[in-house]
Amino acid sequence: MTRGTPSDPPGTGPLCPRDVAERASREACGVPTDLLEGYVALLAAISTGGGLDGEERRRRRDIGALAAERDVPMRGVVDLYLSATWIAWPSLPGVLAATGADTLRRIGEAVFHAADTAITAVAEGYEEAQRWSLRQEESFRREFVDDLLDGRRLETLAGRAERYGLRLAGSYVVVVAAGAQPFVDGGPATRRVEAVVDGSHTSREVLVTTKDGLLVCVAPDAGDAVEEFVGRLLETLGPDGGWRIGVGRPQRGPGGAVRSFEQARQALRMAQRLELPGQVHLASELLVYQVLIRDRAALADLVDVVLEPLRAGRIRPETLLDTLSAYFAAGRVATAAAQQLHIGVRTVTYRLNRVEALTGYSVYDPQQGFTLQVAVLGARLLGWPGDT
């Protein structure tokens, strides 16, 4: 193929691929010319009867992948190729040698069909590279989240956290949410929460993810940011999903997130076990239950000694346990407990008397009543009486 001199403008003399590429780059707002590598020569060959083979398609896909790696917008790449096509068209050898309209039309169909095929191949390579990059980023993010919430590889967490907008030298609070259905990455509820976070001014400092079926949010402990976030979280999840939210205590440093996460998860478990009222449960307000559960062996002994005799009665121990729970939750007022349980006051009084007869502990005696109340809490925390 004969080249024109650099001074020959495209369209007025022999085809110069370099000139075409440079002008197309300017038309496409500076997209690099090397992304056109071989394209102008390809158009020249097509105009004289050549074809676009599988090797050329692979070459275009590779170029598309290269553009994606460089973060060149796909619309810019398309602009580059279309600009090169119309700029090169008047100087293509087949066009210059055409002797009639029919010949020119056939050349035009072949050239623009080849341009379409080439651009499609570039787009395929671009999209494939983006999908691979996305999968790799998701893998990196999942690995980081697991390390952050499991307390692994703490020596590398701070540096990796900056990639996700977290400064682990500061103080963070972990919020966890559980619903009727497990949360999964990319699920509808997870996406709604992510959209709320993305729309806030602190979005770069909040990490939304999932762990063991829970929705997990790592948020900075700054002013009322956590309270505001929890409020927006409840609004997003809605009132009818059976949601419960656990909030850990503020913790500092790379290992702080895992401590706050465990506190939030434990608060959630305790609230579910104890059937605590409300949807939001703060670890800082449940410390007394932490004290109870810390010595599980002693708590199990207390439950066994005080409540095990309930199994010997004709009334199921679960029923008596529910009655005791309602009675203590109602401030030791039998009338209020009866309303809560939707039964008569005499039924409540009868059951409380049966507890005393079976266990020897009376709810009406301050010390014995306190023992019963702690034992009931312990039973809820330990899952007593279970299936036996």
XYZ file of N, CA and C in Angstrom, residues 179-334:
468
model
N -33.416 -10.875 59.262
C -34.825 -10.885 58.886
C -35.323 -12.293 58.688
N -36.520 -12.399 58.128
C -37.103 -13.718 57.905
C -36.300 -14.520 56.889
N -35.697 -13.815 55.933
C -34.875 -14.469 54.918
C -33.429 -14.021 55.071
N -32.461 -14.922 54.822
C -31.049 -14.542 54.936
C -30.690 -13.456 53.920
N -29.802 -12.578 54.317
C -29.273 -11.569 53.404
C -28.143 -12.191 52.587
N -28.088 -11.834 51.314
C -27.008 -12.319 50.443
C -26.444 -11.134 49.676
N -25.180 -11.231 49.287
C -24.565 -10.190 48.459
C -25.346 -10.037 47.162
N -25.707 -8.809 46.844
C -26.435 -8.550 45.610
C -27.919 -8.793 45.696
N -28.436 -9.223 46.870
C -29.861 -9.449 47.033
C -30.638 -8.136 47.048
N -31.973 -8.180 46.857
C -32.772 -6.946 46.777
C -32.639 -6.069 48.016
N -32.766 -6.662 49.220
C -32.681 -5.866 50.450
C -31.285 -5.272 50.610
N -30.261 -6.063 50.294
C -28.886 -5.572 50.390
C -28.664 -4.401 49.444
N -29.186 -4.504 48.235
C -29.020 -3.426 47.256
C -29.738 -2.161 47.709
N -30.915 -2.311 48.333
C -31.644 -1.122 48.807
C -30.846 -0.387 49.872
N -30.254 -1.147 50.786
C -29.454 -0.521 51.839
C -28.217 0.138 51.235
N -27.569 -0.532 50.293
C -26.392 0.052 49.639
C -26.763 1.352 48.942
N -27.958 1.408 48.341
C -28.387 2.629 47.665
C -28.570 3.764 48.665
N -29.106 3.444 49.839
C -29.269 4.463 50.885
C -27.912 4.985 51.331
N -26.958 4.067 51.512
C -25.615 4.466 51.943
C -24.942 5.304 50.869
N -25.068 4.888 49.611
C -24.431 5.629 48.520
C -24.970 7.053 48.412
N -26.207 7.257 48.848
C -26.797 8.578 48.771
C -26.502 9.472 49.959
N -25.754 8.955 50.938
C -25.449 9.748 52.128
C -24.064 10.373 52.001
N -23.812 11.398 52.831
C -22.524 12.092 52.761
C -21.398 11.280 53.368
N -21.742 10.193 54.078
C -20.707 9.359 54.701
C -20.506 8.046 53.948
N -20.984 7.991 52.694
C -20.974 6.719 51.971
C -19.586 6.123 51.834
N -18.564 6.980 51.712
C -17.213 6.458 51.543
C -16.655 5.859 52.828
N -17.330 6.122 53.962
C -16.832 5.615 55.235
C -17.681 4.482 55.783
N -18.689 4.041 55.051
C -19.568 2.968 55.494
C -19.416 1.781 54.559
N -19.180 0.614 55.132
C -19.071 -0.616 54.350
C -20.327 -1.447 54.587
N -21.039 -1.764 53.515
C -22.231 -2.606 53.592
C -21.896 -3.950 52.967
N -22.156 -5.025 53.697
C -21.832 -6.356 53.196
C -22.759 -7.360 53.871
N -22.495 -8.637 53.660
C -23.258 -9.691 54.333
C -22.286 -10.679 54.961
N -22.776 -11.370 55.993
C -21.951 -12.368 56.669
C -22.885 -13.341 57.376
N -22.787 -14.618 57.000
C -23.582 -15.670 57.642
C -25.073 -15.352 57.614
N -25.560 -14.795 56.495
C -26.973 -14.498 56.360
C -27.412 -13.196 56.992
N -26.488 -12.459 57.604
C -26.799 -11.180 58.230
C -26.381 -10.041 57.317
N -27.123 -8.948 57.367
C -26.682 -7.709 56.736
C -25.746 -7.019 57.717
N -24.569 -6.626 57.257
C -23.549 -6.047 58.137
C -23.161 -4.674 57.599
N -23.158 -3.689 58.500
C -22.732 -2.343 58.143
C -21.655 -1.905 59.124
N -20.500 -1.545 58.603
C -19.408 -1.015 59.411
C -19.414 0.496 59.214
N -19.711 1.230 60.286
C -19.900 2.683 60.176
C -19.015 3.406 61.183
N -18.572 4.615 60.859
C -17.735 5.375 61.793
C -18.532 5.828 63.008
N -17.902 5.839 64.166
C -18.524 6.317 65.399
C -18.303 7.826 65.480
N -19.171 8.566 64.810
C -19.004 10.020 64.729
C -20.340 10.685 64.997
N -20.450 11.395 66.123
C -21.669 12.107 66.461
C -22.868 11.181 66.500
N -23.939 11.574 65.823
C -25.143 10.746 65.793
C -25.253 9.971 64.481
N -24.109 9.744 63.825
C -24.108 9.076 62.522
C -24.709 7.676 62.614
N -24.369 6.929 63.684
C -24.870 5.559 63.806
C -26.383 5.568 64.023
N -26.877 6.458 64.904
C -28.315 6.538 65.152
C -29.071 6.904 63.878
N -28.517 7.869 63.131
C -29.144 8.268 61.882
C -29.146 7.117 60.886
N -28.019 6.400 60.829
C -27.931 5.287 59.891
C -28.926 4.188 60.261
N -29.050 3.860 61.559
C -29.986 2.821 61.986
C -31.407 3.230 61.628
N -31.742 4.523 61.823
C -33.070 4.997 61.458
C -33.354 4.834 59.974
N -32.384 5.185 59.159
C -32.568 5.057 57.713
C -32.612 3.589 57.301
N -31.873 2.760 58.034
C -31.887 1.326 57.758
C -33.279 0.756 58.012
N -33.911 1.155 59.122
C -35.258 0.688 59.427
C -36.254 1.173 58.384
N -36.100 2.421 57.942
C -36.985 2.943 56.904
C -36.834 2.164 55.606
N -35.613 1.799 55.300
C -35.347 1.082 54.047
C -35.889 -0.339 54.093
N -35.674 -1.032 55.203
C -36.122 -2.418 55.320
C -37.636 -2.515 55.444
N -38.264 -1.477 56.005
C -39.715 -1.473 56.138
C -40.166 -2.081 57.453
N -41.426 -1.836 57.830
C -41.914 -2.261 59.149
C -42.409 -3.696 59.219
N -42.586 -4.354 58.092
C -43.277 -5.647 58.100
C -42.382 -6.837 57.785
N -41.093 -6.659 57.882
C -40.202 -7.758 57.508
C -39.696 -8.584 58.669
N -40.153 -8.309 59.891
C -39.666 -9.049 61.046
C -38.201 -8.783 61.328
N -37.755 -7.547 61.025
C -36.343 -7.233 61.181
C -35.967 -7.047 62.638
N -34.775 -7.450 62.984
C -34.131 -7.108 64.259
C -32.730 -6.606 63.936
N -32.310 -5.597 64.658
C -31.011 -4.976 64.415
C -30.207 -4.991 65.706
N -28.967 -5.436 65.611
C -28.042 -5.410 66.740
C -26.944 -4.389 66.482
N -26.602 -3.622 67.500
C -25.593 -2.575 67.366
C -24.472 -2.841 68.363
N -23.248 -3.032 67.840
C -22.098 -3.262 68.711
C -21.628 -1.978 69.366
N -20.656 -2.103 70.253
C -20.090 -0.928 70.899
C -18.942 -0.393 70.047
N -18.669 0.921 70.111
C -17.559 1.487 69.329
C -16.236 0.817 69.681
N -15.459 0.508 68.651
C -14.154 -0.130 68.851
C -13.155 0.526 67.900
N -11.918 0.568 68.319
C -10.879 1.242 67.548
C -9.837 0.240 67.061
N -9.228 0.549 65.923
C -8.112 -0.240 65.418
C -8.546 -1.357 64.497
N -7.584 -2.003 63.804
C -7.906 -3.063 62.842
C -8.708 -4.213 63.452
N -8.471 -4.521 64.741
C -9.211 -5.607 65.386
C -10.517 -5.156 65.987
N -10.820 -3.851 65.899
C -12.031 -3.335 66.512
C -13.298 -3.795 65.831
N -13.253 -3.929 64.503
C -14.459 -4.303 63.764
C -14.945 -5.685 64.168
N -14.032 -6.632 64.341
C -14.464 -7.981 64.702
C -15.051 -8.003 66.109
N -14.525 -7.177 67.020
C -15.084 -7.131 68.381
C -16.482 -6.517 68.364
N -16.637 -5.413 67.631
C -17.952 -4.782 67.545
C -18.947 -5.687 66.821
N -18.475 -6.414 65.808
C -19.335 -7.347 65.076
C -19.849 -8.450 65.991
N -18.963 -9.027 66.796
C -19.376 -10.089 67.707
C -20.353 -9.560 68.745
N -20.135 -8.321 69.215
C -21.062 -7.729 70.179
C -22.441 -7.511 69.557
N -22.456 -7.010 68.330
C -23.727 -6.776 67.645
C -24.458 -8.089 67.395
N -23.710 -9.097 66.966
C -24.333 -10.397 66.696
C -24.856 -11.035 67.973
N -24.090 -10.892 69.068
C -24.530 -11.440 70.345
C -25.774 -10.706 70.845
N -25.821 -9.379 70.659
C -27.002 -8.618 71.063
C -28.228 -9.090 70.286
N -28.037 -9.368 69.013
C -29.134 -9.854 68.175
C -29.620 -11.220 68.665
N -28.695 -12.108 68.968
C -29.068 -13.447 69.435
C -29.817 -13.377 70.763
N -29.309 -12.542 71.679
C -29.960 -12.414 72.985
C -31.369 -11.854 72.838
N -31.520 -10.843 71.985
C -32.838 -10.252 71.782
C -33.816 -11.273 71.215
N -33.340 -12.120 70.312
C -34.203 -13.141 69.739
C -34.549 -14.205 70.775
N -33.559 -14.630 71.555
C -33.788 -15.654 72.575
C -34.745 -15.168 73.661
N -34.527 -13.946 74.106
C -35.310 -13.384 75.205
C -36.596 -12.728 74.732
N -36.783 -12.702 73.391
C -37.968 -12.075 72.807
C -38.141 -10.656 73.336
N -37.043 -9.912 73.335
C -37.071 -8.536 73.825
C -37.914 -7.668 72.901
N -38.619 -6.686 73.445
C -39.437 -5.808 72.600
C -38.574 -4.877 71.763
N -39.147 -4.357 70.691
C -38.437 -3.428 69.831
C -37.656 -4.131 68.741
N -37.122 -3.326 67.820
C -36.359 -3.867 66.695
C -34.863 -3.607 66.809
N -34.475 -2.602 67.580
C -33.063 -2.229 67.694
C -32.564 -2.578 69.088
N -31.440 -3.303 69.127
C -30.906 -3.787 70.404
C -29.426 -3.419 70.484
N -29.104 -2.604 71.462
C -27.741 -2.104 71.639
C -26.967 -3.020 72.570
N -25.774 -3.400 72.145
C -24.937 -4.253 72.994
C -24.658 -3.580 74.334
N -24.539 -2.262 74.330
C -24.241 -1.536 75.571
C -25.377 -1.630 76.579
N -26.601 -1.894 76.119
C -27.743 -2.002 77.019
C -28.029 -3.440 77.439
N -27.280 -4.373 76.909
C -27.508 -5.792 77.220
C -26.335 -6.403 77.975
N -25.522 -5.545 78.599
C -24.332 -6.046 79.290
C -24.680 -6.989 80.433
N -25.828 -6.762 81.084
C -26.197 -7.636 82.202
C -26.409 -9.064 81.712
N -26.928 -9.208 80.503
C -27.106 -10.550 79.956
C -25.762 -11.160 79.569
N -24.834 -10.309 79.170
C -23.481 -10.791 78.891
C -22.863 -11.371 80.157
N -23.112 -10.709 81.287
C -22.593 -11.222 82.562
C -23.183 -12.586 82.856
N -24.479 -12.740 82.607
C -25.132 -14.023 82.867
C -24.565 -15.145 81.996
N -24.396 -14.833 80.718
C -23.997 -15.886 79.775
C -22.508 -16.180 79.835
N -21.736 -15.293 80.456
C -20.278 -15.469 80.459
C -19.872 -16.762 81.159
N -20.569 -17.082 82.254
C -20.285 -18.343 82.954
C -21.437 -19.295 82.657
N -21.373 -19.928 81.529
C -22.464 -20.796 81.082
C -22.668 -21.968 82.020
N -21.576 -22.490 82.572
C -21.699 -23.650 83.460
C -22.498 -23.283 84.710
N -22.179 -22.140 85.308
C -22.905 -21.716 86.508
C -24.360 -21.408 86.170
N -24.596 -20.781 85.013
C -25.962 -20.469 84.615
C -26.766 -21.741 84.364
N -26.121 -22.730 83.735
C -26.793 -24.006 83.495
C -27.131 -24.694 84.809
N -26.230 -24.596 85.801
C -26.509 -25.177 87.122
C -27.712 -24.506 87.758
N -27.791 -23.176 87.655
C -28.911 -22.445 88.231
C -30.222 -22.873 87.584
N -30.244 -22.952 86.274
C -31.454 -23.372 85.568
C -31.847 -24.781 85.953
N -30.862 -25.661 86.051
C -31.140 -27.058 86.385
C -31.725 -27.186 87.787
N -31.124 -26.493 88.744
C -31.560 -26.600 90.143
C -32.950 -25.986 90.332
N -33.160 -24.798 89.728
C -34.394 -24.066 90.003
C -35.552 -24.532 89.127
N -35.320 -24.775 87.840
C -36.418 -24.990 86.912
C -36.639 -26.441 86.504
N -35.658 -27.291 86.680
C -35.822 -28.677 86.246
C -37.053 -29.344 86.852
N -37.425 -29.053 88.099
C -38.641 -29.672 88.666
C -39.914 -29.363 87.880
N -39.905 -28.317 87.053
C -41.100 -28.000 86.270
C -41.459 -29.107 85.297
N -40.516 -29.938 84.956
C -40.792 -31.045 84.027
C -41.730 -32.083 84.647
N -41.808 -32.102 85.973
C -42.601 -33.137 86.646
C -44.086 -32.790 86.721
N -44.449 -31.551 86.372
C -45.844 -31.145 86.470
C -46.665 -31.546 85.269
N -47.982 -31.400 85.414
C -48.887 -31.723 84.312
C -48.899 -30.612 83.253
N -48.572 -29.400 83.670
C -48.481 -28.291 82.715
C -47.088 -28.305 82.077
N -47.043 -28.126 80.777
C -45.761 -28.167 80.071
C -44.828 -27.102 80.638
N -43.526 -27.426 80.801
C -42.590 -26.435 81.358
C -42.499 -25.168 80.502
N -42.668 -25.306 79.172
C -42.631 -24.133 78.310
C -43.750 -23.151 78.659
N -44.927 -23.694 78.980
C -46.069 -22.843 79.344
C -45.792 -22.093 80.638
N -45.247 -22.788 81.634
C -44.928 -22.139 82.906
C -43.817 -21.108 82.722
N -42.861 -21.432 81.840
C -41.765 -20.490 81.578
C -42.297 -19.222 80.915
N -43.218 -19.371 79.956
C -43.823 -18.204 79.298
C -44.598 -17.351 80.299
N -45.266 -18.009 81.219
C -46.030 -17.269 82.227
C -45.103 -16.490 83.146
N -44.014 -17.122 83.582
C -43.042 -16.427 84.424
C -42.438 -15.237 83.676
N -42.098 -15.433 82.414
C -41.500 -14.344 81.623
C -42.464 -13.166 81.520
N -43.719 -13.454 81.202
C -44.711 -12.387 81.081
C -44.928 -11.690 82.420
N -44.929 -12.435 83.491
C -45.162 -11.871 84.831
C -44.028 -10.909 85.199
N -42.800 -11.311 84.989
C -41.666 -10.437 85.320
C -41.608 -9.241 84.370
N -41.916 -9.469 83.072
C -41.895 -8.369 82.106
C -42.966 -7.339 82.406
N -44.056 -7.770 83.062
C -45.163 -6.871 83.393
C -44.967 -6.198 84.744
N -43.772 -6.269 85.274
C -43.511 -5.626 86.566
C -44.135 -6.367 87.724
N -44.314 -7.695 87.582
C -44.884 -8.552 88.626
C -46.346 -8.193 88.908
N -47.031 -7.779 87.863
C -48.462 -7.485 87.963
C -49.213 -8.573 87.196
N -49.979 -9.398 87.922
C -50.640 -10.539 87.300
C -51.658 -10.112 86.257
